[in-house]
PDB file of C-alpha atoms in Angstrom:
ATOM      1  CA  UNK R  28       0.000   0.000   0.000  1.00 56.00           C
ATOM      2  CA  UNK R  29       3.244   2.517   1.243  1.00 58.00           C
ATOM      3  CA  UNK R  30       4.511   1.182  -2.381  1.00 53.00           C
ATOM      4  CA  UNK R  31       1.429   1.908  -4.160  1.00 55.00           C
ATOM      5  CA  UNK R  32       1.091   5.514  -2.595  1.00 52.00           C
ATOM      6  CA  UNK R  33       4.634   6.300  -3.334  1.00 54.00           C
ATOM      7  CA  UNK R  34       4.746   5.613  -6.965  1.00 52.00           C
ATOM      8  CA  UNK R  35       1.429   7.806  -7.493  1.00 53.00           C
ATOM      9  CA  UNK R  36       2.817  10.550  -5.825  1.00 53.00           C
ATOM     10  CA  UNK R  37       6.220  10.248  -7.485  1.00 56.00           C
ATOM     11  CA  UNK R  38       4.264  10.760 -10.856  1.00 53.00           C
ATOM     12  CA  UNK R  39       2.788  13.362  -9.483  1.00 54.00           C
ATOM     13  CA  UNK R  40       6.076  15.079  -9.068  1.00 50.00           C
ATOM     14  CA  UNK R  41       7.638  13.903 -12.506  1.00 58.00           C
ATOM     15  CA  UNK R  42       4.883  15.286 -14.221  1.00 57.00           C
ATOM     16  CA  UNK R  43       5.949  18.473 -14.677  1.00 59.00           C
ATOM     17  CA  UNK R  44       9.242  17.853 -15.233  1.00 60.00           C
ATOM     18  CA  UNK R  45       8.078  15.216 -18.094  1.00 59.00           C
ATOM     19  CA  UNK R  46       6.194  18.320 -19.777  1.00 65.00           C
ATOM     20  CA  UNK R  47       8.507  20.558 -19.818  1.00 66.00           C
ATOM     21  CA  UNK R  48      10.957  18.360 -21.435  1.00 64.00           C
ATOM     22  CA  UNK R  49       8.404  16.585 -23.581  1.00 62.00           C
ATOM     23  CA  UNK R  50       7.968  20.861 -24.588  1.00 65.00           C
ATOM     24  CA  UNK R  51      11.765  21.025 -25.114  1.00 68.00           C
ATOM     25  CA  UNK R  52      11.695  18.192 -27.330  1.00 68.00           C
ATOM     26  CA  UNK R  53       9.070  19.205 -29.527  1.00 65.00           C
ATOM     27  CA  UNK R  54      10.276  22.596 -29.801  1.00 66.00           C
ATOM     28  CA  UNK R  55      13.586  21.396 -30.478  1.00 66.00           C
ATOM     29  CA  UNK R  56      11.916  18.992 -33.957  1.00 68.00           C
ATOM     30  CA  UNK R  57      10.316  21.914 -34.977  1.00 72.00           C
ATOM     31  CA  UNK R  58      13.332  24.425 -35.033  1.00 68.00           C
ATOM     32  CA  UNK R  59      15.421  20.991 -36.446  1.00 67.00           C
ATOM     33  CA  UNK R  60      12.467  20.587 -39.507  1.00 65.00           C
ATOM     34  CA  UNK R  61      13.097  24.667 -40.334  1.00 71.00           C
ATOM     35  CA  UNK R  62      16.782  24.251 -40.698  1.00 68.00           C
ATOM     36  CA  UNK R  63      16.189  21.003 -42.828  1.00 70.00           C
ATOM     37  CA  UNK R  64      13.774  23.077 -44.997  1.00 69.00           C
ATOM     38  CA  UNK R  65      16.336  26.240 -44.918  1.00 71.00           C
ATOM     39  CA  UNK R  66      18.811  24.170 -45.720  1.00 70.00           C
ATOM     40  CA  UNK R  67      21.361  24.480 -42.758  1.00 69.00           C
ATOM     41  CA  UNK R  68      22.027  20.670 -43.457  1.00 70.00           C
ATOM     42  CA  UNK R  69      23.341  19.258 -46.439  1.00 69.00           C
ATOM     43  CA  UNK R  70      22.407  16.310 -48.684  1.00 75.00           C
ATOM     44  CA  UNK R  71      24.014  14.475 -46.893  1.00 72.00           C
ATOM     45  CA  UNK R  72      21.859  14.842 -43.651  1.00 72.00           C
ATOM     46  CA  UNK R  73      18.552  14.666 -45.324  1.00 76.00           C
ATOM     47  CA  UNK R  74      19.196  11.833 -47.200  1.00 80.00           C
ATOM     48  CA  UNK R  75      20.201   9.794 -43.918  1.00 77.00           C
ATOM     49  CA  UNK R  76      16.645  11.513 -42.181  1.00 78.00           C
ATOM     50  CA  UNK R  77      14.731  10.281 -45.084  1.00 81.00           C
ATOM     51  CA  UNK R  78      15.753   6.788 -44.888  1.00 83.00           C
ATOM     52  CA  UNK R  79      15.311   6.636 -40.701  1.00 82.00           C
ATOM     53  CA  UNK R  80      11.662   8.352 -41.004  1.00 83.00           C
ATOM     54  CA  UNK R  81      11.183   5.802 -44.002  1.00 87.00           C
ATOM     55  CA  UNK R  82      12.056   3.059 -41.774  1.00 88.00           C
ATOM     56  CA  UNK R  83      10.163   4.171 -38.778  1.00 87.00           C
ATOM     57  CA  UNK R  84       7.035   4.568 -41.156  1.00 89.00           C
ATOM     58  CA  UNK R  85       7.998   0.574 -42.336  1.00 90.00           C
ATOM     59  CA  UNK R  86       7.976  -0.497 -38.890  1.00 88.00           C
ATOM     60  CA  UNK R  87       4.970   1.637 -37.232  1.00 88.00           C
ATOM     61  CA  UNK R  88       3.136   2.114 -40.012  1.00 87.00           C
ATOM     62  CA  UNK R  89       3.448  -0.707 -42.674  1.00 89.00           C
ATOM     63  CA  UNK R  90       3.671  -3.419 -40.763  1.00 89.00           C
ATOM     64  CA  UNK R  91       0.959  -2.294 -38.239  1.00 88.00           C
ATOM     65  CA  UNK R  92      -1.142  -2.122 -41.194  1.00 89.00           C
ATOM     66  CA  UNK R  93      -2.591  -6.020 -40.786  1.00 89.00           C
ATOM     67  CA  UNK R  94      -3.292  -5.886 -37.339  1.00 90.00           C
ATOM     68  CA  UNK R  95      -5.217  -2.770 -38.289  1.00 90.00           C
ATOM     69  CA  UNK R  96      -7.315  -4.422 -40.837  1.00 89.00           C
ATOM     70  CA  UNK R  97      -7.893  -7.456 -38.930  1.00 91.00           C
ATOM     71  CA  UNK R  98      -9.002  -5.185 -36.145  1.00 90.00           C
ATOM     72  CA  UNK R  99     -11.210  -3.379 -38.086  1.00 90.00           C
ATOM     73  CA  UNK R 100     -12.494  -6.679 -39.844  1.00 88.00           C
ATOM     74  CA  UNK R 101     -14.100  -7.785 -36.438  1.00 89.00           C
ATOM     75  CA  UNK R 102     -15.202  -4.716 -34.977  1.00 88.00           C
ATOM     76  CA  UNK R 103     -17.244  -4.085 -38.314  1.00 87.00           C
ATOM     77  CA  UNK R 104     -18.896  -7.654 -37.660  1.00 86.00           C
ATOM     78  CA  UNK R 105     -19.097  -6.846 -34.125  1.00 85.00           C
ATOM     79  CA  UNK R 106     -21.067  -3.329 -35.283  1.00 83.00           C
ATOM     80  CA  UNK R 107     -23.158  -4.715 -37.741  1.00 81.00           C
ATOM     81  CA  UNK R 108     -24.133  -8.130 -35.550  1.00 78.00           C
ATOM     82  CA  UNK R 109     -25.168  -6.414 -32.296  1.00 79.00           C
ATOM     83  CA  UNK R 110     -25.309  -2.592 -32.837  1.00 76.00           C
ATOM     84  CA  UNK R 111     -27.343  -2.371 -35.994  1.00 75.00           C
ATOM     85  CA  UNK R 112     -29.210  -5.637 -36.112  1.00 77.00           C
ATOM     86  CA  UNK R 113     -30.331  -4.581 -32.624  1.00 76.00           C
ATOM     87  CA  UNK R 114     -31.258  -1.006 -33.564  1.00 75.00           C
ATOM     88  CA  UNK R 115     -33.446  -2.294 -36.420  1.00 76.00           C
ATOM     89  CA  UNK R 116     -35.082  -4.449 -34.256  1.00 75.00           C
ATOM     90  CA  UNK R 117     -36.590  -1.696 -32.398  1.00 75.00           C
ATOM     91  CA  UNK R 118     -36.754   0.637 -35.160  1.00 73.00           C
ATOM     92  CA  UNK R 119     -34.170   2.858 -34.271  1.00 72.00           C
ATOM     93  CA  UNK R 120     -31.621   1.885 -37.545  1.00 72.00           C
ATOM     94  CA  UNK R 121     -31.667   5.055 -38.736  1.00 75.00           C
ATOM     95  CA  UNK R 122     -29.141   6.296 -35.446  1.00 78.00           C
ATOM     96  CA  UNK R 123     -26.767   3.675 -36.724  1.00 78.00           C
ATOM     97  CA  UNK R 124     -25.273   6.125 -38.571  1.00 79.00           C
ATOM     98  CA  UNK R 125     -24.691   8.759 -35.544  1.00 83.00           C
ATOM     99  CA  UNK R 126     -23.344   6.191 -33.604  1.00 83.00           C
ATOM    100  CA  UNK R 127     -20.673   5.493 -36.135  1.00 85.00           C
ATOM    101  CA  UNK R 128     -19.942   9.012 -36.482  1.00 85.00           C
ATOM    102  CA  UNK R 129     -19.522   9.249 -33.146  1.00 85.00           C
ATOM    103  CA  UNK R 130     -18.209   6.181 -32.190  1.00 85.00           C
ATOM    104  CA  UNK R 131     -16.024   5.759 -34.970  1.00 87.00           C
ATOM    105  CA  UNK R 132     -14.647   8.591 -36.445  1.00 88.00           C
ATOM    106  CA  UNK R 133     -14.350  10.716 -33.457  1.00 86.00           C
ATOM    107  CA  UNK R 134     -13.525   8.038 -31.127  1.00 87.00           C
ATOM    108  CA  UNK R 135     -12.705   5.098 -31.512  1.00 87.00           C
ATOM    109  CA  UNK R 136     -10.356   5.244 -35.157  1.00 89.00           C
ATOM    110  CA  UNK R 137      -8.023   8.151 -33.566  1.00 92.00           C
ATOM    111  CA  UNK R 138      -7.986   6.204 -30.031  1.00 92.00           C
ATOM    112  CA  UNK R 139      -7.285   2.900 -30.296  1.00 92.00           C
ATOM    113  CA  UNK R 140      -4.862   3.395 -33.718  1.00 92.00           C
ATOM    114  CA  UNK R 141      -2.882   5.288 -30.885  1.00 93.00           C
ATOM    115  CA  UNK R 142      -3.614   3.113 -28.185  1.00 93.00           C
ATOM    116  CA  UNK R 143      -1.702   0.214 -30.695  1.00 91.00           C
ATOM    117  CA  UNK R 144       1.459   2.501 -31.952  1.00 92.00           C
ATOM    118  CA  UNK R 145       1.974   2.794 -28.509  1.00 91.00           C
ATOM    119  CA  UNK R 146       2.418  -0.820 -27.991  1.00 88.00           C
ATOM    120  CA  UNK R 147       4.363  -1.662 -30.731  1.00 86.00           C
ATOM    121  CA  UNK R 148       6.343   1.630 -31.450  1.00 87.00           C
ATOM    122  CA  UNK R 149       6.306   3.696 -28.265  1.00 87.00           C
ATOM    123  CA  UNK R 150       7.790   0.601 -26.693  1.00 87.00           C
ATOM    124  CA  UNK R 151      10.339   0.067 -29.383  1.00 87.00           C
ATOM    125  CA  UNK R 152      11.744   3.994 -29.430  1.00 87.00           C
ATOM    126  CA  UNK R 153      11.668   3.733 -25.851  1.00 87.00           C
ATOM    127  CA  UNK R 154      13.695   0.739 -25.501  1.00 85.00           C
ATOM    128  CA  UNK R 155      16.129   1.828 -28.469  1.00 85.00           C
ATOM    129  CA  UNK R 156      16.993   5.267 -26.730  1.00 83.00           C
ATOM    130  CA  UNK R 157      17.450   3.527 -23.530  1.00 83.00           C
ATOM    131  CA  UNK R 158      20.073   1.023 -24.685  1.00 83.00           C
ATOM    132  CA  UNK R 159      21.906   3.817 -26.864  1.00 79.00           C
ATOM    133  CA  UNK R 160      21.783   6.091 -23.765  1.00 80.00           C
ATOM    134  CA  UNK R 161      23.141   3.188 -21.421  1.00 80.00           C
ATOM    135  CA  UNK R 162      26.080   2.057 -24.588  1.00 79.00           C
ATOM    136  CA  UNK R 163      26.999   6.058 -24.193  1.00 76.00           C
ATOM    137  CA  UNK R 164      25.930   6.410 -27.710  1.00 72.00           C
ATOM    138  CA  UNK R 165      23.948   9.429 -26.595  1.00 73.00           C
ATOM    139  CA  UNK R 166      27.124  11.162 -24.804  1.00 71.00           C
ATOM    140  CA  UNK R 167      29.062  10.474 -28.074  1.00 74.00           C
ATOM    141  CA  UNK R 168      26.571  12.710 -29.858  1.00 70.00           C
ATOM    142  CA  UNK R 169      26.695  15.335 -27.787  1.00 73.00           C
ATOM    143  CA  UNK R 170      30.244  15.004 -27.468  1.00 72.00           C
ATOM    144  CA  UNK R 171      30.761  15.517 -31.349  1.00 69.00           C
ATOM    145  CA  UNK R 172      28.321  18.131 -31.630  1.00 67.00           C
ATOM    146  CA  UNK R 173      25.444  16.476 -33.188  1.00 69.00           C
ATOM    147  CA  UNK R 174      21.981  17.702 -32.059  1.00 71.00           C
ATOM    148  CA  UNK R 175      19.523  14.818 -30.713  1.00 71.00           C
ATOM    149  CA  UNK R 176      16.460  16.776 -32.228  1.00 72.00           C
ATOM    150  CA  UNK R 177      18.064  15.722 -36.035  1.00 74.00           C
ATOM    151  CA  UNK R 178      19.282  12.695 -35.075  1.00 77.00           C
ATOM    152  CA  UNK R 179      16.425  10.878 -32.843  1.00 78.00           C
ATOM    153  CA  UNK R 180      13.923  13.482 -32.370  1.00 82.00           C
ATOM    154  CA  UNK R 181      12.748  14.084 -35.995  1.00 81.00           C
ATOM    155  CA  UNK R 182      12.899  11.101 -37.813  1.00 85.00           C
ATOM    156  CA  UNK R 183      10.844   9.354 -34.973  1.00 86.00           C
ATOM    157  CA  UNK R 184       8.255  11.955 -34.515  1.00 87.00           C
ATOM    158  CA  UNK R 185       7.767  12.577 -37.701  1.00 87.00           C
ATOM    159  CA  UNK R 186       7.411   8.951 -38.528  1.00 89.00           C
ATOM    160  CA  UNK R 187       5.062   8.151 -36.043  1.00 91.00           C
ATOM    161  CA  UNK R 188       2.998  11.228 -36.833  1.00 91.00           C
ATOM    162  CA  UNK R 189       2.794  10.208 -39.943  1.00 92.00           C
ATOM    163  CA  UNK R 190       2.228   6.699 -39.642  1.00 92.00           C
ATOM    164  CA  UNK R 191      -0.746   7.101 -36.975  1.00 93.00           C
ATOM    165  CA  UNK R 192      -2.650  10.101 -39.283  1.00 92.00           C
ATOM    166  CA  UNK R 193      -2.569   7.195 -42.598  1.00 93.00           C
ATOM    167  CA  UNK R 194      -3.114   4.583 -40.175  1.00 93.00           C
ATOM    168  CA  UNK R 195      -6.268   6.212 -38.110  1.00 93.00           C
ATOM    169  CA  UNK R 196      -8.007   6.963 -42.024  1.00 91.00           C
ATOM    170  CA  UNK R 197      -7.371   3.303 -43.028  1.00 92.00           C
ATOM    171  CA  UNK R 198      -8.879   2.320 -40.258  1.00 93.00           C
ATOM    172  CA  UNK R 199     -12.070   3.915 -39.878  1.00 92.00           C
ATOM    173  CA  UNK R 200     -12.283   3.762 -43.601  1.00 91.00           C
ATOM    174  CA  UNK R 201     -12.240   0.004 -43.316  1.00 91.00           C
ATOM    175  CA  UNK R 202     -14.599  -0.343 -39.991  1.00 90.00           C
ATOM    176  CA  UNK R 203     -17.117   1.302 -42.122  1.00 90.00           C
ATOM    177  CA  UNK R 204     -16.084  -0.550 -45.456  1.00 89.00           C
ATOM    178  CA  UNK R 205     -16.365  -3.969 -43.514  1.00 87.00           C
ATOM    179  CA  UNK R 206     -20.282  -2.922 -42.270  1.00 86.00           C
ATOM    180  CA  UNK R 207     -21.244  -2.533 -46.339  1.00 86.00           C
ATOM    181  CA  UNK R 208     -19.596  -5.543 -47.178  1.00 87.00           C
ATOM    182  CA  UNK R 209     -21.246  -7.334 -44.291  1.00 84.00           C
ATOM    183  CA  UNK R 210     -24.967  -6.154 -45.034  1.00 81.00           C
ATOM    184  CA  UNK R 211     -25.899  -8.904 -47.430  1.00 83.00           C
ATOM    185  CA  UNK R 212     -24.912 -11.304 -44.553  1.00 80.00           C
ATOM    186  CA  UNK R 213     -27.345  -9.931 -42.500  1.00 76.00           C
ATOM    187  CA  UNK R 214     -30.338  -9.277 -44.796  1.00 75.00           C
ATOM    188  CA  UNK R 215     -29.901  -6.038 -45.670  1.00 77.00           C
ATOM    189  CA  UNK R 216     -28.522  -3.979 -48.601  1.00 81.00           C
ATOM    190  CA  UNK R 217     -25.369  -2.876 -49.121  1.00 82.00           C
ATOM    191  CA  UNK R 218     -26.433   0.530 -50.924  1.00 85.00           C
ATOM    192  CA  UNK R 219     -29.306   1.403 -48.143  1.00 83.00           C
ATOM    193  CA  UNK R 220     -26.054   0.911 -45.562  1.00 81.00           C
ATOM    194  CA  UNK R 221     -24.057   3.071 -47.790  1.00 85.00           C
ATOM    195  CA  UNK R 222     -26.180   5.881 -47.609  1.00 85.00           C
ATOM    196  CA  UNK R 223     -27.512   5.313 -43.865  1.00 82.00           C
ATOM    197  CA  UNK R 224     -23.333   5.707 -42.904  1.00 83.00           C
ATOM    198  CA  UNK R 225     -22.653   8.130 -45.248  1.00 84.00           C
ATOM    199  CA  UNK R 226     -25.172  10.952 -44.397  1.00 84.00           C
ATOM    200  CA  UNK R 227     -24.526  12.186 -41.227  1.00 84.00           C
ATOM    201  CA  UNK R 228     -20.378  12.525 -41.841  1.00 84.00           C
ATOM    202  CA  UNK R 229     -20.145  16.269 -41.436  1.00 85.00           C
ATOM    203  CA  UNK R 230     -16.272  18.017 -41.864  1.00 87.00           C
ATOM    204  CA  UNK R 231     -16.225  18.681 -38.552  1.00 87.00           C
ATOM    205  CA  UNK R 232     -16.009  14.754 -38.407  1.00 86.00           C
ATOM    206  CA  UNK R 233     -13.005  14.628 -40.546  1.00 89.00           C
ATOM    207  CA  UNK R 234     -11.441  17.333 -38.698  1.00 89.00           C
ATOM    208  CA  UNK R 235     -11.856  15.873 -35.612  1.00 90.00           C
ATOM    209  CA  UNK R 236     -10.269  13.013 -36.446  1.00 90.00           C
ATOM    210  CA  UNK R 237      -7.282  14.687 -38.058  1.00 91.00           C
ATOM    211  CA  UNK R 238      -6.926  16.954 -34.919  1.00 91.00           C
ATOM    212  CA  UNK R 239      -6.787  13.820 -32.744  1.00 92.00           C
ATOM    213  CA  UNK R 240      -4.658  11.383 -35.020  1.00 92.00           C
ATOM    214  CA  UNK R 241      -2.086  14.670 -35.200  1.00 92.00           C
ATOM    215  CA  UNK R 242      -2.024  15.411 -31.113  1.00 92.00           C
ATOM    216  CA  UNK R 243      -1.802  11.426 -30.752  1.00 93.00           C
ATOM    217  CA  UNK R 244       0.930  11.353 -33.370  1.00 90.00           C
ATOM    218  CA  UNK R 245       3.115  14.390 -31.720  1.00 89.00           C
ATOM    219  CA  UNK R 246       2.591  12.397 -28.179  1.00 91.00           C
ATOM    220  CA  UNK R 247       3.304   8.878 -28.565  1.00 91.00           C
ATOM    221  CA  UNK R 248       6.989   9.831 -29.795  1.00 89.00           C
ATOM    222  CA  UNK R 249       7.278  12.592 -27.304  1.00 88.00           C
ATOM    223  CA  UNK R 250       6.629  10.521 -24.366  1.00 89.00           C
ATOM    224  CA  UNK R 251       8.613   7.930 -25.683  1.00 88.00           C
ATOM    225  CA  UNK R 252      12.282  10.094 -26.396  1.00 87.00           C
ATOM    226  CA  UNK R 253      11.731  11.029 -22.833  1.00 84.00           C
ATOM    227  CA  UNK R 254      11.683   7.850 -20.920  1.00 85.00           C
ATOM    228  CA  UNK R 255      14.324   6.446 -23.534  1.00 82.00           C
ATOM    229  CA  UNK R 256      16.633   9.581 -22.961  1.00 82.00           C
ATOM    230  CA  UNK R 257      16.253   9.725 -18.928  1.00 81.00           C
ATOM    231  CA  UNK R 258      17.258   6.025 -18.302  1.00 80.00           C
ATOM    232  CA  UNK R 259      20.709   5.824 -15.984  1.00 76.00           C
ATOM    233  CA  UNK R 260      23.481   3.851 -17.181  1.00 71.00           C
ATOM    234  CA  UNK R 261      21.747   0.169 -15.813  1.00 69.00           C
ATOM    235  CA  UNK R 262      20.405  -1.997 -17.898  1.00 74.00           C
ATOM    236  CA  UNK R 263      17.952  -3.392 -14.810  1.00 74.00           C
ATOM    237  CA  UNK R 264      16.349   0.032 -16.015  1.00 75.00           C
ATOM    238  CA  UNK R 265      15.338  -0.703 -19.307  1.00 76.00           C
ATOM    239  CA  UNK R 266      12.093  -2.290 -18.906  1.00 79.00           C
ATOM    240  CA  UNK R 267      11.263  -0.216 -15.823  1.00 81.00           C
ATOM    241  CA  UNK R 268      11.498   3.294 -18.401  1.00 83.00           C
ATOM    242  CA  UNK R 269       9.429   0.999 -21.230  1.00 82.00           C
ATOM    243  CA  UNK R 270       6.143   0.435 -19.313  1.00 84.00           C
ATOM    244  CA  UNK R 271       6.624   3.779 -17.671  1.00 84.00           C
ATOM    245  CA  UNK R 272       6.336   5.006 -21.166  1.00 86.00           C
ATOM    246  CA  UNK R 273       3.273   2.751 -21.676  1.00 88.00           C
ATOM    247  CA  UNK R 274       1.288   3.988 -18.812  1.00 87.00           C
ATOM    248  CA  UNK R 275       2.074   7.648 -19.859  1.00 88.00           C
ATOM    249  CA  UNK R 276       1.628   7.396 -22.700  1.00 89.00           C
ATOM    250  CA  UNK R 277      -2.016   5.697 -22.260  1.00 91.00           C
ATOM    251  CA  UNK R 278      -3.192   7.999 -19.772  1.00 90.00           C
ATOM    252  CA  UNK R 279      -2.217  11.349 -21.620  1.00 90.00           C
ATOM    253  CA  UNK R 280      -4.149   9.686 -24.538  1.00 92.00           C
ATOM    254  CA  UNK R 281      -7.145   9.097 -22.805  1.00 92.00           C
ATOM    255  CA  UNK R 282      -6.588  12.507 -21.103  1.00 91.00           C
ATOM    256  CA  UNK R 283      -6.270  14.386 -24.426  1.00 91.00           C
ATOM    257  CA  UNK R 284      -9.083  12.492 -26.289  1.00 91.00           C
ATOM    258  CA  UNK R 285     -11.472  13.778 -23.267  1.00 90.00           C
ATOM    259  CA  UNK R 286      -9.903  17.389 -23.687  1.00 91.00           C
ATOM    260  CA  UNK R 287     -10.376  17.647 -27.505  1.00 90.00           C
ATOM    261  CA  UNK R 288     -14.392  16.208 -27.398  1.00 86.00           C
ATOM    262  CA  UNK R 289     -14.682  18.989 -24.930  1.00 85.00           C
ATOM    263  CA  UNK R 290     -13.664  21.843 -26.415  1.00 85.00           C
ATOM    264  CA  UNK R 291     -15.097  20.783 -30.186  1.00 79.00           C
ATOM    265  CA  UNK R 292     -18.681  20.051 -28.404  1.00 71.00           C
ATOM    266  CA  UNK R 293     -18.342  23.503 -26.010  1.00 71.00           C
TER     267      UNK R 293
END
């Protein structure tokens, strides 16, 4: 219980400390991405960026990309088996399409696409940054000059960001793909479920789910860099910093989702 109540308030404590570096971090990618596009760097430099954000994009994005589909494969069958067969059955079907909107595209495509980078990837850059800090890698950057924010900040950020907006689209696109295909299954036709989805999808919808997949995106990475970069030279400490990452990581998520339906339905 002494345990418990000591580890809550020591995140209490760290949490500042965690934003205000997770700030400096950010701010440091963005002032890195201006010199890239001023050209402060040479070739040289942006063709080595380009082929780490390619491979973070492989690995968070690409190969992420069955587990979204199979995901979405089974929530659509989940949807269509209990939500609208049960709505019909009362007469309320013609909701179903609210609910999605709602559900779906505001909440559920942004959330849990993040909720998943962050178990694959934020565990990954976490763990990566952590061993280079403990080989002295990091040191021997800093040492030779070499900003972090080009050389690990950027190209994971960015990659992430990236990988979560395409990733968040595919999969809502496919949720409410899967419910068409599935009509016919269920008795009902695919061109009346077209239309009863369809309809209510306002811009707002669209820009609510950019706004979150892009907040989500900036985060995971964020939170991730931080926990890898913080580790001391153990490597008992490795796995303690990677699911520190994970429950950060979660509960800003679920934090920020609540903050953004807020403020777009105030």
């Amino acid at each position: 219980m002494i345990q418990r109540v000591s580890n809550i308030g020591r995140f209490v404590l760290d949490l500042p400390t965690g934003i205000g570096r997770g700030s400096i971090l950010f701010l440091g990618s963005i002032k890195a991405f201006l010199q890239l596009v001023l050209g402060v760097y040479g070739n040289g430099v942006r063709k080595w960026m380009l082929s780490v954000i390619l491979q973070q994009i492989y690995y968070t994005g690409i190969q992420a990309l069955t587990i979204m589909l199979a995901i979405a494969s089974f929530l659509s069958l989940a949807l269509m088996g209990v939500g609208y067969t049960n709505l019909r059955s009362v007469g309320a079907e013609a909701h179903f399409g609210q609910l999605m909107r709602f559900g779906v595209i505001s909440e559920l495509g942004p959330l849990l696409t993040a909720l998943i980078i962050t178990a694959r990837s934020g565990t990954a850059v976490t763990a990566e940054l952590a061993a280079l800090t403990i080989n002295g890698e990091i040191d021997a950057l800093r040492v030779h000059g070499i900003p972090r924010s080009i050389y690990i900040v950027l190209p994971r950020m960015f990659g992430v960001w990236l990988s979560l907006l395409v990733l968040s689209s595919l999969f809502v696109l496919s949720i409410y793909g899967g419910c068409i295909f599935l009509a016919p299954l269920f008795g009902y036709h695919m061109t009346e479920l077209y239309v009863l989805l369809t309809d209510p999808i306002v811009p707002q919808d669209i820009l609510l789910l950019t706004t979150k997949s892009t907040v989500f995106g900036c985060v995971i990475p964020l939170v991730a860099i931080h926990h890898g970069l913080k580790v001391k030279r153990d490597m008992r400490d490795l796995p303690i910093v990677s699911s520190q990452a994970v429950v950060v990581s979660i509960m800003t998520l679920f934090v920020l989702d609540a903050v953004i339906s807020l403020v777009v339905l105030m």
